[in-house]
Amino acid sequence: MGELKGKAAIVTGASRGLGAAAARDLAAQGVAVLLVARTVADIETIAREIESAGGRAAAMPCDVSKYDDVAAAVARCRERFGRLDILVNNAGLIEPIARLADSDPDAWCTAADVNYKGVYHGLRAAIPVMLDQGKGVIVNISSGAATGTLEGWSHYNSSKAAALSLTRCADAEYRDLGIRVVGFSPGTVATGMQIAIKASGLNPVSQLDPSVHRDPAVPARVITWLCTDDAAQYSGVDVSIGDEEIRRRAGLPETIIASASGGT
Ligand code: NAP
C-alpha cells in the first residue's frame, strides 16, 4: 500500500470505534489524517498518538450533520496538509433503536441527519477539491442494513439505504472525472454501537454473542485497501467484508480470510 504515502485523508467519526481504527491504519501507511468528530478530547488524543508513532495527524471538531462544519474540515485539511485525496464518511448513529410508533421524532431525524445527510455533506465538500486535483477516493461506511430490514432500525435501515444511493449517484456523476466513490459494509464490529444494539434487546443482531464481532482494526485494514488503486474496480457499489474475495484482496491474515462472515 506504499502508493498511499504522502496522501491526505479526512476520517469522520474518528473519536472511537471503526473511525479511530481507520485513522490509525491510514496513518500507518503514510497518509496524513485529519480526524474529525464532536468529542474533541478523543480525536486530539488519537492524533497525538499517531504523531508520536511518526505519522502525520490533526484533529478538528466537526458535527457532520452541519454542512459548514464539514466544509471547514475540508478547508482545514488542505491548509494543514496541502491536499485532500481520501474521505472516509464513517460517522454514524444507531440510536434511537425503537419501533416506528415508539420512536422519538427528533432523535430519529438526528440519525438521518448524521447517517444520510452527513454523507451528502462530505461528498458536497470534498468532490470539488478532488476534481481540482484530478483524483480522489471516497469511502462511505455502509452496512448490510442498507439493503435489509430490522425491527427497531427504521432510521438506520433507511438512512444507510439513502447513503448507498448517494454512493451510486456520486459514482455516476464523477467516476469518469477521476473520483471513485465506494461503500463498505464492515460486518459486525466490536464498538460502542454493538453495545447499544445489545442493550436494545430488539431484533436478532442484539442476540449475537459479542465474541462474533470483529476487532475494528480488521475492517479498518479493508478501508485502507479500498483507497488504493488495487481496489479501482470497486466503484459505485457497496463491498462487504463478508465477501471472502474482499478479505483476501485486502491482505487480511489467512485466519481472518477463512473466518465466517457476519454483517450489519
Ligand atoms: P461508534 O463506536 O458508536 O462510533 C461512532 C462515531 O461516529 C464516533 O466517533 C462519533 O463521534 C461519530 N459521530 C456520531 N455522530 C456524529 C456527528 N454528528 N458528527 C461527527 N461524528 C459523529 O460506532 P462504530 O461502530 O465505530 O460505527 C462507525 C460506522 O460503522 C458507522 O457508520 C456505522 O453505521 C458503521 N457500522 C458499524 C457496525 C458495527 O457493528 N459496529 C456495523 C456496520 C456498520 P462523536 O460522538 O465524538 O461525534
PDB file of C-alpha atoms and ligand atoms in Angstrom:
ATOM      1  CA  MET A   1       0.000   0.000   0.000  1.00  0.00           C
ATOM      2  CA  GLY A   2       3.061   2.232  -0.415  1.00  0.00           C
ATOM      3  CA  GLU A   3       1.203   4.290  -3.011  1.00  0.00           C
ATOM      4  CA  LEU A   4      -0.766   5.965  -0.187  1.00  0.00           C
ATOM      5  CA  LYS A   5       2.326   7.592   1.326  1.00  0.00           C
ATOM      6  CA  GLY A   6       2.070  11.378   1.131  1.00  0.00           C
ATOM      7  CA  LYS A   7      -1.675  11.442   0.552  1.00  0.00           C
ATOM      8  CA  ALA A   8      -4.088  13.264   2.852  1.00  0.00           C
ATOM      9  CA  ALA A   9      -7.378  11.994   4.278  1.00  0.00           C
ATOM     10  CA  ILE A  10     -10.298  13.070   6.401  1.00  0.00           C
ATOM     11  CA  VAL A  11     -11.944  10.415   8.585  1.00  0.00           C
ATOM     12  CA  THR A  12     -15.281  11.385  10.111  1.00  0.00           C
ATOM     13  CA  GLY A  13     -16.389   9.857  13.395  1.00  0.00           C
ATOM     14  CA  ALA A  14     -12.730   9.248  14.249  1.00  0.00           C
ATOM     15  CA  SER A  15     -13.090   9.620  18.022  1.00  0.00           C
ATOM     16  CA  ARG A  16     -13.626   5.907  18.649  1.00  0.00           C
ATOM     17  CA  GLY A  17     -14.626   2.594  17.093  1.00  0.00           C
ATOM     18  CA  LEU A  18     -14.127   1.986  13.399  1.00  0.00           C
ATOM     19  CA  GLY A  19     -13.270   5.607  12.562  1.00  0.00           C
ATOM     20  CA  ALA A  20     -10.421   5.712  15.088  1.00  0.00           C
ATOM     21  CA  ALA A  21      -9.079   2.405  13.735  1.00  0.00           C
ATOM     22  CA  ALA A  22      -9.320   3.643  10.131  1.00  0.00           C
ATOM     23  CA  ALA A  23      -7.444   6.835  11.007  1.00  0.00           C
ATOM     24  CA  ARG A  24      -4.688   4.810  12.670  1.00  0.00           C
ATOM     25  CA  ASP A  25      -4.436   2.346   9.779  1.00  0.00           C
ATOM     26  CA  LEU A  26      -4.288   5.061   7.106  1.00  0.00           C
ATOM     27  CA  ALA A  27      -1.660   6.954   9.108  1.00  0.00           C
ATOM     28  CA  ALA A  28       0.430   3.791   9.400  1.00  0.00           C
ATOM     29  CA  GLN A  29       0.516   3.714   5.588  1.00  0.00           C
ATOM     30  CA  GLY A  30       1.927   7.243   5.453  1.00  0.00           C
ATOM     31  CA  VAL A  31      -1.358   9.098   4.929  1.00  0.00           C
ATOM     32  CA  ALA A  32      -1.706  12.450   6.715  1.00  0.00           C
ATOM     33  CA  VAL A  33      -5.045  12.219   8.515  1.00  0.00           C
ATOM     34  CA  LEU A  34      -7.449  14.861   9.757  1.00  0.00           C
ATOM     35  CA  LEU A  35      -9.586  13.230  12.432  1.00  0.00           C
ATOM     36  CA  VAL A  36     -12.994  14.799  12.906  1.00  0.00           C
ATOM     37  CA  ALA A  37     -15.808  14.145  15.388  1.00  0.00           C
ATOM     38  CA  ARG A  38     -17.668  16.006  18.126  1.00  0.00           C
ATOM     39  CA  THR A  39     -15.622  14.628  21.043  1.00  0.00           C
ATOM     40  CA  VAL A  40     -12.574  16.855  20.690  1.00  0.00           C
ATOM     41  CA  ALA A  41     -10.529  15.393  23.547  1.00  0.00           C
ATOM     42  CA  ASP A  42     -10.655  11.920  21.989  1.00  0.00           C
ATOM     43  CA  ILE A  43      -9.649  12.930  18.460  1.00  0.00           C
ATOM     44  CA  GLU A  44      -6.855  15.100  19.850  1.00  0.00           C
ATOM     45  CA  THR A  45      -5.541  12.171  21.889  1.00  0.00           C
ATOM     46  CA  ILE A  46      -5.596   9.834  18.881  1.00  0.00           C
ATOM     47  CA  ALA A  47      -3.941  12.455  16.650  1.00  0.00           C
ATOM     48  CA  ARG A  48      -1.172  12.870  19.236  1.00  0.00           C
ATOM     49  CA  GLU A  49      -0.709   9.092  19.419  1.00  0.00           C
ATOM     50  CA  ILE A  50      -0.367   8.913  15.637  1.00  0.00           C
ATOM     51  CA  GLU A  51       2.180  11.732  15.628  1.00  0.00           C
ATOM     52  CA  SER A  52       4.137  10.090  18.459  1.00  0.00           C
ATOM     53  CA  ALA A  53       4.341   6.963  16.330  1.00  0.00           C
ATOM     54  CA  GLY A  54       5.873   9.008  13.489  1.00  0.00           C
ATOM     55  CA  GLY A  55       2.690   9.648  11.483  1.00  0.00           C
ATOM     56  CA  ARG A  56       1.015  12.899  10.486  1.00  0.00           C
ATOM     57  CA  ALA A  57      -2.352  13.777  12.011  1.00  0.00           C
ATOM     58  CA  ALA A  58      -4.513  16.651  13.167  1.00  0.00           C
ATOM     59  CA  ALA A  59      -7.875  16.872  14.898  1.00  0.00           C
ATOM     60  CA  MET A  60     -10.804  19.186  14.401  1.00  0.00           C
ATOM     61  CA  PRO A  61     -14.266  19.308  15.963  1.00  0.00           C
ATOM     62  CA  CYS A  62     -16.958  18.634  13.401  1.00  0.00           C
ATOM     63  CA  ASP A  63     -20.623  17.723  13.503  1.00  0.00           C
ATOM     64  CA  VAL A  64     -21.241  16.051  10.142  1.00  0.00           C
ATOM     65  CA  SER A  65     -24.920  16.967  10.285  1.00  0.00           C
ATOM     66  CA  LYS A  66     -23.825  20.600   9.767  1.00  0.00           C
ATOM     67  CA  TYR A  67     -22.551  21.390   6.281  1.00  0.00           C
ATOM     68  CA  ASP A  68     -20.466  24.349   7.423  1.00  0.00           C
ATOM     69  CA  ASP A  69     -18.553  22.107   9.856  1.00  0.00           C
ATOM     70  CA  VAL A  70     -17.760  19.605   7.108  1.00  0.00           C
ATOM     71  CA  ALA A  71     -16.732  22.319   4.634  1.00  0.00           C
ATOM     72  CA  ALA A  72     -14.471  23.802   7.310  1.00  0.00           C
ATOM     73  CA  ALA A  73     -12.846  20.395   7.847  1.00  0.00           C
ATOM     74  CA  VAL A  74     -12.107  20.104   4.121  1.00  0.00           C
ATOM     75  CA  ALA A  75     -10.583  23.598   4.162  1.00  0.00           C
ATOM     76  CA  ARG A  76      -8.525  22.714   7.233  1.00  0.00           C
ATOM     77  CA  CYS A  77      -7.201  19.525   5.612  1.00  0.00           C
ATOM     78  CA  ARG A  78      -5.980  21.483   2.578  1.00  0.00           C
ATOM     79  CA  GLU A  79      -4.472  24.193   4.754  1.00  0.00           C
ATOM     80  CA  ARG A  80      -2.661  21.729   7.009  1.00  0.00           C
ATOM     81  CA  PHE A  81      -1.680  19.001   4.527  1.00  0.00           C
ATOM     82  CA  GLY A  82      -1.913  20.839   1.194  1.00  0.00           C
ATOM     83  CA  ARG A  83      -4.398  18.422  -0.361  1.00  0.00           C
ATOM     84  CA  LEU A  84      -7.311  16.031   0.149  1.00  0.00           C
ATOM     85  CA  ASP A  85      -7.097  12.630  -1.520  1.00  0.00           C
ATOM     86  CA  ILE A  86      -9.304  10.425   0.648  1.00  0.00           C
ATOM     87  CA  LEU A  87     -12.537  10.961   2.560  1.00  0.00           C
ATOM     88  CA  VAL A  88     -13.902   8.245   4.833  1.00  0.00           C
ATOM     89  CA  ASN A  89     -17.532   9.077   5.596  1.00  0.00           C
ATOM     90  CA  ASN A  90     -17.684   6.937   8.722  1.00  0.00           C
ATOM     91  CA  ALA A  91     -19.655   8.923  11.342  1.00  0.00           C
ATOM     92  CA  GLY A  92     -22.848   7.089  12.205  1.00  0.00           C
ATOM     93  CA  LEU A  93     -25.567   6.652  14.807  1.00  0.00           C
ATOM     94  CA  ILE A  94     -27.602   3.554  15.680  1.00  0.00           C
ATOM     95  CA  GLU A  95     -29.801   5.204  18.279  1.00  0.00           C
ATOM     96  CA  PRO A  96     -32.716   5.609  18.806  1.00  0.00           C
ATOM     97  CA  ILE A  97     -33.425   1.884  18.461  1.00  0.00           C
ATOM     98  CA  ALA A  98     -37.217   1.714  18.638  1.00  0.00           C
ATOM     99  CA  ARG A  99     -40.204   0.639  16.585  1.00  0.00           C
ATOM    100  CA  LEU A 100     -41.560   3.440  14.427  1.00  0.00           C
ATOM    101  CA  ALA A 101     -44.565   4.201  16.621  1.00  0.00           C
ATOM    102  CA  ASP A 102     -42.363   4.376  19.735  1.00  0.00           C
ATOM    103  CA  SER A 103     -39.556   6.427  18.192  1.00  0.00           C
ATOM    104  CA  ASP A 104     -38.695   9.943  19.263  1.00  0.00           C
ATOM    105  CA  PRO A 105     -39.104  12.118  16.148  1.00  0.00           C
ATOM    106  CA  ASP A 106     -36.206  14.455  16.952  1.00  0.00           C
ATOM    107  CA  ALA A 107     -33.786  11.597  17.687  1.00  0.00           C
ATOM    108  CA  TRP A 108     -34.955   9.688  14.595  1.00  0.00           C
ATOM    109  CA  CYS A 109     -34.264  12.720  12.432  1.00  0.00           C
ATOM    110  CA  THR A 110     -30.862  13.287  14.068  1.00  0.00           C
ATOM    111  CA  ALA A 111     -29.822   9.776  13.000  1.00  0.00           C
ATOM    112  CA  ALA A 112     -30.912  10.598   9.445  1.00  0.00           C
ATOM    113  CA  ASP A 113     -29.012  13.895   9.621  1.00  0.00           C
ATOM    114  CA  VAL A 114     -25.794  12.052  10.513  1.00  0.00           C
ATOM    115  CA  ASN A 115     -26.081   8.758   8.582  1.00  0.00           C
ATOM    116  CA  TYR A 116     -27.564  10.199   5.394  1.00  0.00           C
ATOM    117  CA  LYS A 117     -27.103  13.956   5.208  1.00  0.00           C
ATOM    118  CA  GLY A 118     -23.653  13.676   6.810  1.00  0.00           C
ATOM    119  CA  VAL A 119     -22.570  11.582   3.820  1.00  0.00           C
ATOM    120  CA  TYR A 120     -24.028  14.142   1.413  1.00  0.00           C
ATOM    121  CA  HIS A 121     -22.186  16.920   3.255  1.00  0.00           C
ATOM    122  CA  GLY A 122     -18.906  15.040   2.873  1.00  0.00           C
ATOM    123  CA  LEU A 123     -19.456  14.428  -0.829  1.00  0.00           C
ATOM    124  CA  ARG A 124     -20.502  18.017  -1.442  1.00  0.00           C
ATOM    125  CA  ALA A 125     -17.494  19.484   0.332  1.00  0.00           C
ATOM    126  CA  ALA A 126     -14.809  17.059  -0.888  1.00  0.00           C
ATOM    127  CA  ILE A 127     -15.695  16.468  -4.538  1.00  0.00           C
ATOM    128  CA  PRO A 128     -14.823  19.987  -5.787  1.00  0.00           C
ATOM    129  CA  VAL A 129     -11.349  19.713  -4.199  1.00  0.00           C
ATOM    130  CA  MET A 130     -10.817  16.251  -5.657  1.00  0.00           C
ATOM    131  CA  LEU A 131     -11.959  17.467  -9.082  1.00  0.00           C
ATOM    132  CA  ASP A 132      -9.322  20.222  -8.911  1.00  0.00           C
ATOM    133  CA  GLN A 133      -6.702  17.584  -8.056  1.00  0.00           C
ATOM    134  CA  GLY A 134      -7.999  15.245 -10.800  1.00  0.00           C
ATOM    135  CA  LYS A 135      -8.311  12.272  -8.458  1.00  0.00           C
ATOM    136  CA  GLY A 136      -9.831  11.157  -5.174  1.00  0.00           C
ATOM    137  CA  VAL A 137     -11.390   8.265  -3.283  1.00  0.00           C
ATOM    138  CA  ILE A 138     -14.408   8.491  -1.014  1.00  0.00           C
ATOM    139  CA  VAL A 139     -15.361   5.502   1.160  1.00  0.00           C
ATOM    140  CA  ASN A 140     -18.872   5.653   2.574  1.00  0.00           C
ATOM    141  CA  ILE A 141     -19.200   3.309   5.540  1.00  0.00           C
ATOM    142  CA  SER A 142     -22.293   1.291   4.834  1.00  0.00           C
ATOM    143  CA  SER A 143     -23.956  -1.712   6.402  1.00  0.00           C
ATOM    144  CA  GLY A 144     -25.925  -4.772   5.466  1.00  0.00           C
ATOM    145  CA  ALA A 145     -28.744  -2.637   6.903  1.00  0.00           C
ATOM    146  CA  ALA A 146     -28.649  -0.552   3.701  1.00  0.00           C
ATOM    147  CA  THR A 147     -30.441  -3.355   1.899  1.00  0.00           C
ATOM    148  CA  GLY A 148     -32.056  -5.098   4.869  1.00  0.00           C
ATOM    149  CA  THR A 149     -34.874  -4.562   7.331  1.00  0.00           C
ATOM    150  CA  LEU A 150     -34.562  -4.999  11.068  1.00  0.00           C
ATOM    151  CA  GLU A 151     -37.126  -4.357  13.774  1.00  0.00           C
ATOM    152  CA  GLY A 152     -36.445  -1.071  15.573  1.00  0.00           C
ATOM    153  CA  TRP A 153     -33.940   0.112  12.989  1.00  0.00           C
ATOM    154  CA  SER A 154     -36.144   2.136  10.598  1.00  0.00           C
ATOM    155  CA  HIS A 155     -33.906   5.198  10.990  1.00  0.00           C
ATOM    156  CA  TYR A 156     -30.746   3.146  10.425  1.00  0.00           C
ATOM    157  CA  ASN A 157     -32.020   0.950   7.575  1.00  0.00           C
ATOM    158  CA  SER A 158     -33.467   3.884   5.673  1.00  0.00           C
ATOM    159  CA  SER A 159     -30.537   6.255   6.228  1.00  0.00           C
ATOM    160  CA  LYS A 160     -27.973   3.617   5.221  1.00  0.00           C
ATOM    161  CA  ALA A 161     -30.116   2.873   2.133  1.00  0.00           C
ATOM    162  CA  ALA A 162     -30.048   6.579   1.301  1.00  0.00           C
ATOM    163  CA  ALA A 163     -26.276   6.661   1.763  1.00  0.00           C
ATOM    164  CA  LEU A 164     -25.932   3.697  -0.626  1.00  0.00           C
ATOM    165  CA  SER A 165     -27.976   5.634  -3.153  1.00  0.00           C
ATOM    166  CA  LEU A 166     -25.588   8.576  -2.715  1.00  0.00           C
ATOM    167  CA  THR A 167     -22.649   6.226  -3.394  1.00  0.00           C
ATOM    168  CA  ARG A 168     -24.286   5.236  -6.680  1.00  0.00           C
ATOM    169  CA  CYS A 169     -25.251   8.809  -7.613  1.00  0.00           C
ATOM    170  CA  ALA A 170     -21.774  10.193  -6.900  1.00  0.00           C
ATOM    171  CA  ASP A 171     -20.170   7.376  -8.883  1.00  0.00           C
ATOM    172  CA  ALA A 172     -22.440   8.029 -11.865  1.00  0.00           C
ATOM    173  CA  GLU A 173     -21.548  11.710 -11.868  1.00  0.00           C
ATOM    174  CA  TYR A 174     -17.814  11.629 -11.071  1.00  0.00           C
ATOM    175  CA  ARG A 175     -16.252   8.257 -11.924  1.00  0.00           C
ATOM    176  CA  ASP A 176     -15.216   9.463 -15.389  1.00  0.00           C
ATOM    177  CA  LEU A 177     -13.676  12.557 -13.784  1.00  0.00           C
ATOM    178  CA  GLY A 178     -11.271  10.587 -11.593  1.00  0.00           C
ATOM    179  CA  ILE A 179     -13.234  10.289  -8.370  1.00  0.00           C
ATOM    180  CA  ARG A 180     -14.040   6.852  -7.019  1.00  0.00           C
ATOM    181  CA  VAL A 181     -16.867   6.527  -4.515  1.00  0.00           C
ATOM    182  CA  VAL A 182     -17.354   3.156  -2.864  1.00  0.00           C
ATOM    183  CA  GLY A 183     -19.430   1.884   0.043  1.00  0.00           C
ATOM    184  CA  PHE A 184     -18.088  -0.574   2.595  1.00  0.00           C
ATOM    185  CA  SER A 185     -20.024  -2.851   4.934  1.00  0.00           C
ATOM    186  CA  PRO A 186     -17.704  -3.783   7.813  1.00  0.00           C
ATOM    187  CA  GLY A 187     -19.735  -6.664   9.270  1.00  0.00           C
ATOM    188  CA  THR A 188     -20.420  -6.555  12.975  1.00  0.00           C
ATOM    189  CA  VAL A 189     -17.624  -4.691  14.734  1.00  0.00           C
ATOM    190  CA  ALA A 190     -16.749  -4.615  18.438  1.00  0.00           C
ATOM    191  CA  THR A 191     -17.547  -0.939  19.087  1.00  0.00           C
ATOM    192  CA  GLY A 192     -19.868   1.120  21.248  1.00  0.00           C
ATOM    193  CA  MET A 193     -22.511   0.734  18.555  1.00  0.00           C
ATOM    194  CA  GLN A 194     -22.790  -3.001  19.239  1.00  0.00           C
ATOM    195  CA  ILE A 195     -23.096  -2.331  22.975  1.00  0.00           C
ATOM    196  CA  ALA A 196     -26.102  -0.096  22.282  1.00  0.00           C
ATOM    197  CA  ILE A 197     -27.562  -2.732  19.957  1.00  0.00           C
ATOM    198  CA  LYS A 198     -27.198  -5.469  22.588  1.00  0.00           C
ATOM    199  CA  ALA A 199     -28.826  -3.259  25.241  1.00  0.00           C
ATOM    200  CA  SER A 200     -31.866  -2.732  22.999  1.00  0.00           C
ATOM    201  CA  GLY A 201     -32.820  -6.429  23.018  1.00  0.00           C
ATOM    202  CA  LEU A 202     -34.612  -5.871  19.708  1.00  0.00           C
ATOM    203  CA  ASN A 203     -34.045  -7.964  16.565  1.00  0.00           C
ATOM    204  CA  PRO A 204     -31.532 -10.783  16.006  1.00  0.00           C
ATOM    205  CA  VAL A 205     -28.449  -8.541  15.927  1.00  0.00           C
ATOM    206  CA  SER A 206     -28.924  -7.767  19.629  1.00  0.00           C
ATOM    207  CA  GLN A 207     -28.842 -11.521  20.335  1.00  0.00           C
ATOM    208  CA  LEU A 208     -25.395 -12.046  18.826  1.00  0.00           C
ATOM    209  CA  ASP A 209     -22.669 -13.136  21.178  1.00  0.00           C
ATOM    210  CA  PRO A 210     -20.166 -10.251  21.430  1.00  0.00           C
ATOM    211  CA  SER A 211     -17.355 -12.670  20.579  1.00  0.00           C
ATOM    212  CA  VAL A 212     -18.504 -12.743  16.933  1.00  0.00           C
ATOM    213  CA  HIS A 213     -17.831  -9.021  16.397  1.00  0.00           C
ATOM    214  CA  ARG A 214     -14.653  -8.096  14.578  1.00  0.00           C
ATOM    215  CA  ASP A 215     -11.835  -6.070  16.036  1.00  0.00           C
ATOM    216  CA  PRO A 216     -12.151  -2.615  14.385  1.00  0.00           C
ATOM    217  CA  ALA A 217      -8.572  -2.953  13.107  1.00  0.00           C
ATOM    218  CA  VAL A 218      -9.742  -5.674  10.697  1.00  0.00           C
ATOM    219  CA  PRO A 219     -12.327  -3.659   8.716  1.00  0.00           C
ATOM    220  CA  ALA A 220     -10.018  -0.631   9.049  1.00  0.00           C
ATOM    221  CA  ARG A 221      -7.442  -2.536   7.006  1.00  0.00           C
ATOM    222  CA  VAL A 222     -10.057  -3.088   4.266  1.00  0.00           C
ATOM    223  CA  ILE A 223     -10.898   0.630   4.259  1.00  0.00           C
ATOM    224  CA  THR A 224      -7.236   1.456   3.674  1.00  0.00           C
ATOM    225  CA  TRP A 225      -7.020  -1.085   0.859  1.00  0.00           C
ATOM    226  CA  LEU A 226     -10.168   0.348  -0.756  1.00  0.00           C
ATOM    227  CA  CYS A 227      -8.276   3.634  -1.044  1.00  0.00           C
ATOM    228  CA  THR A 228      -5.588   2.049  -3.239  1.00  0.00           C
ATOM    229  CA  ASP A 229      -5.583   1.601  -6.998  1.00  0.00           C
ATOM    230  CA  ASP A 230      -5.698  -2.157  -6.451  1.00  0.00           C
ATOM    231  CA  ALA A 231      -9.369  -1.653  -5.498  1.00  0.00           C
ATOM    232  CA  ALA A 232     -10.093   0.524  -8.559  1.00  0.00           C
ATOM    233  CA  GLN A 233     -12.705  -1.910  -9.891  1.00  0.00           C
ATOM    234  CA  TYR A 234     -14.918  -1.202  -6.861  1.00  0.00           C
ATOM    235  CA  SER A 235     -16.807   1.972  -7.599  1.00  0.00           C
ATOM    236  CA  GLY A 236     -20.440   2.917  -7.119  1.00  0.00           C
ATOM    237  CA  VAL A 237     -21.163  -0.251  -5.131  1.00  0.00           C
ATOM    238  CA  ASP A 238     -21.120  -1.439  -1.547  1.00  0.00           C
ATOM    239  CA  VAL A 239     -18.460  -4.031  -0.922  1.00  0.00           C
ATOM    240  CA  SER A 240     -18.687  -6.240   2.142  1.00  0.00           C
ATOM    241  CA  ILE A 241     -16.146  -7.731   4.474  1.00  0.00           C
ATOM    242  CA  GLY A 242     -18.403 -10.771   4.305  1.00  0.00           C
ATOM    243  CA  ASP A 243     -17.021 -11.356   0.795  1.00  0.00           C
ATOM    244  CA  GLU A 244     -14.015 -13.669   1.042  1.00  0.00           C
ATOM    245  CA  GLU A 245     -12.536 -12.165  -2.123  1.00  0.00           C
ATOM    246  CA  ILE A 246     -12.518  -8.726  -0.457  1.00  0.00           C
ATOM    247  CA  ARG A 247     -10.830 -10.082   2.689  1.00  0.00           C
ATOM    248  CA  ARG A 248      -8.180 -11.775   0.542  1.00  0.00           C
ATOM    249  CA  ARG A 249      -7.552  -8.788  -1.731  1.00  0.00           C
ATOM    250  CA  ALA A 250      -7.221  -6.506   1.306  1.00  0.00           C
ATOM    251  CA  GLY A 251      -4.373  -8.677   2.570  1.00  0.00           C
ATOM    252  CA  LEU A 252      -6.002  -9.763   5.822  1.00  0.00           C
ATOM    253  CA  PRO A 253      -4.382 -12.666   7.700  1.00  0.00           C
ATOM    254  CA  GLU A 254      -5.302 -16.146   6.457  1.00  0.00           C
ATOM    255  CA  THR A 255      -7.219 -16.972   9.674  1.00  0.00           C
ATOM    256  CA  ILE A 256      -9.465 -13.961   9.099  1.00  0.00           C
ATOM    257  CA  ILE A 257      -9.886 -14.673   5.387  1.00  0.00           C
ATOM    258  CA  ALA A 258     -11.085 -18.150   6.276  1.00  0.00           C
ATOM    259  CA  SER A 259     -13.469 -16.973   9.028  1.00  0.00           C
ATOM    260  CA  ALA A 260     -17.216 -16.923   8.522  1.00  0.00           C
ATOM    261  CA  SER A 261     -18.762 -13.546   7.727  1.00  0.00           C
ATOM    262  CA  GLY A 262     -21.263 -11.639   9.773  1.00  0.00           C
ATOM    263  CA  GLY A 263     -22.784  -8.353   8.986  1.00  0.00           C
ATOM    264  CA  THR A 264     -24.993  -5.446   9.829  1.00  0.00           C
TER     265      THR A 264
HETATM  266  P1  NAP B   1     -19.300   4.128  17.349  1.00  0.00           P
HETATM  267  O1  NAP B   1     -18.230   3.416  18.080  1.00  0.00           O
HETATM  268  O2  NAP B   1     -20.577   4.436  18.012  1.00  0.00           O
HETATM  269  O3  NAP B   1     -18.649   5.462  16.747  1.00  0.00           O
HETATM  270  C1  NAP B   1     -19.432   6.362  16.018  1.00  0.00           C
HETATM  271  C2  NAP B   1     -18.573   7.534  15.601  1.00  0.00           C
HETATM  272  O4  NAP B   1     -19.416   8.462  14.894  1.00  0.00           O
HETATM  273  C3  NAP B   1     -17.962   8.259  16.795  1.00  0.00           C
HETATM  274  O5  NAP B   1     -16.632   8.593  16.503  1.00  0.00           O
HETATM  275  C4  NAP B   1     -18.831   9.504  16.902  1.00  0.00           C
HETATM  276  O6  NAP B   1     -18.049  10.578  17.402  1.00  0.00           O
HETATM  277  C5  NAP B   1     -19.191   9.743  15.444  1.00  0.00           C
HETATM  278  N1  NAP B   1     -20.347  10.609  15.284  1.00  0.00           N
HETATM  279  C6  NAP B   1     -21.609  10.399  15.702  1.00  0.00           C
HETATM  280  N2  NAP B   1     -22.362  11.468  15.413  1.00  0.00           N
HETATM  281  C7  NAP B   1     -21.539  12.365  14.810  1.00  0.00           C
HETATM  282  C8  NAP B   1     -21.731  13.659  14.287  1.00  0.00           C
HETATM  283  N3  NAP B   1     -22.928  14.276  14.325  1.00  0.00           N
HETATM  284  N4  NAP B   1     -20.688  14.292  13.718  1.00  0.00           N
HETATM  285  C9  NAP B   1     -19.462  13.706  13.695  1.00  0.00           C
HETATM  286  N5  NAP B   1     -19.219  12.487  14.171  1.00  0.00           N
HETATM  287  C10 NAP B   1     -20.255  11.827  14.728  1.00  0.00           C
HETATM  288  O7  NAP B   1     -19.721   3.313  16.037  1.00  0.00           O
HETATM  289  P2  NAP B   1     -18.892   2.423  15.009  1.00  0.00           P
HETATM  290  O8  NAP B   1     -19.332   1.045  15.175  1.00  0.00           O
HETATM  291  O9  NAP B   1     -17.456   2.758  15.053  1.00  0.00           O
HETATM  292  O10 NAP B   1     -19.535   2.958  13.647  1.00  0.00           O
HETATM  293  C11 NAP B   1     -18.780   3.551  12.612  1.00  0.00           C
HETATM  294  C12 NAP B   1     -19.511   3.341  11.300  1.00  0.00           C
HETATM  295  O11 NAP B   1     -19.596   1.946  11.018  1.00  0.00           O
HETATM  296  C13 NAP B   1     -20.939   3.870  11.312  1.00  0.00           C
HETATM  297  O12 NAP B   1     -21.232   4.475  10.070  1.00  0.00           O
HETATM  298  C14 NAP B   1     -21.773   2.598  11.461  1.00  0.00           C
HETATM  299  O13 NAP B   1     -23.061   2.744  10.941  1.00  0.00           O
HETATM  300  C15 NAP B   1     -20.936   1.611  10.680  1.00  0.00           C
HETATM  301  N6  NAP B   1     -21.190   0.218  11.007  1.00  0.00           N
HETATM  302  C16 NAP B   1     -20.892  -0.270  12.250  1.00  0.00           C
HETATM  303  C17 NAP B   1     -21.146  -1.608  12.532  1.00  0.00           C
HETATM  304  C18 NAP B   1     -20.828  -2.221  13.857  1.00  0.00           C
HETATM  305  O14 NAP B   1     -21.126  -3.404  14.068  1.00  0.00           O
HETATM  306  N7  NAP B   1     -20.222  -1.502  14.796  1.00  0.00           N
HETATM  307  C19 NAP B   1     -21.705  -2.436  11.540  1.00  0.00           C
HETATM  308  C20 NAP B   1     -21.986  -1.907  10.300  1.00  0.00           C
HETATM  309  C21 NAP B   1     -21.717  -0.593  10.038  1.00  0.00           C
HETATM  310  P3  NAP B   1     -18.569  11.724  18.395  1.00  0.00           P
HETATM  311  O15 NAP B   1     -19.648  11.132  19.251  1.00  0.00           O
HETATM  312  O16 NAP B   1     -17.306  12.079  19.127  1.00  0.00           O
HETATM  313  O17 NAP B   1     -19.038  12.814  17.490  1.00  0.00           O
END
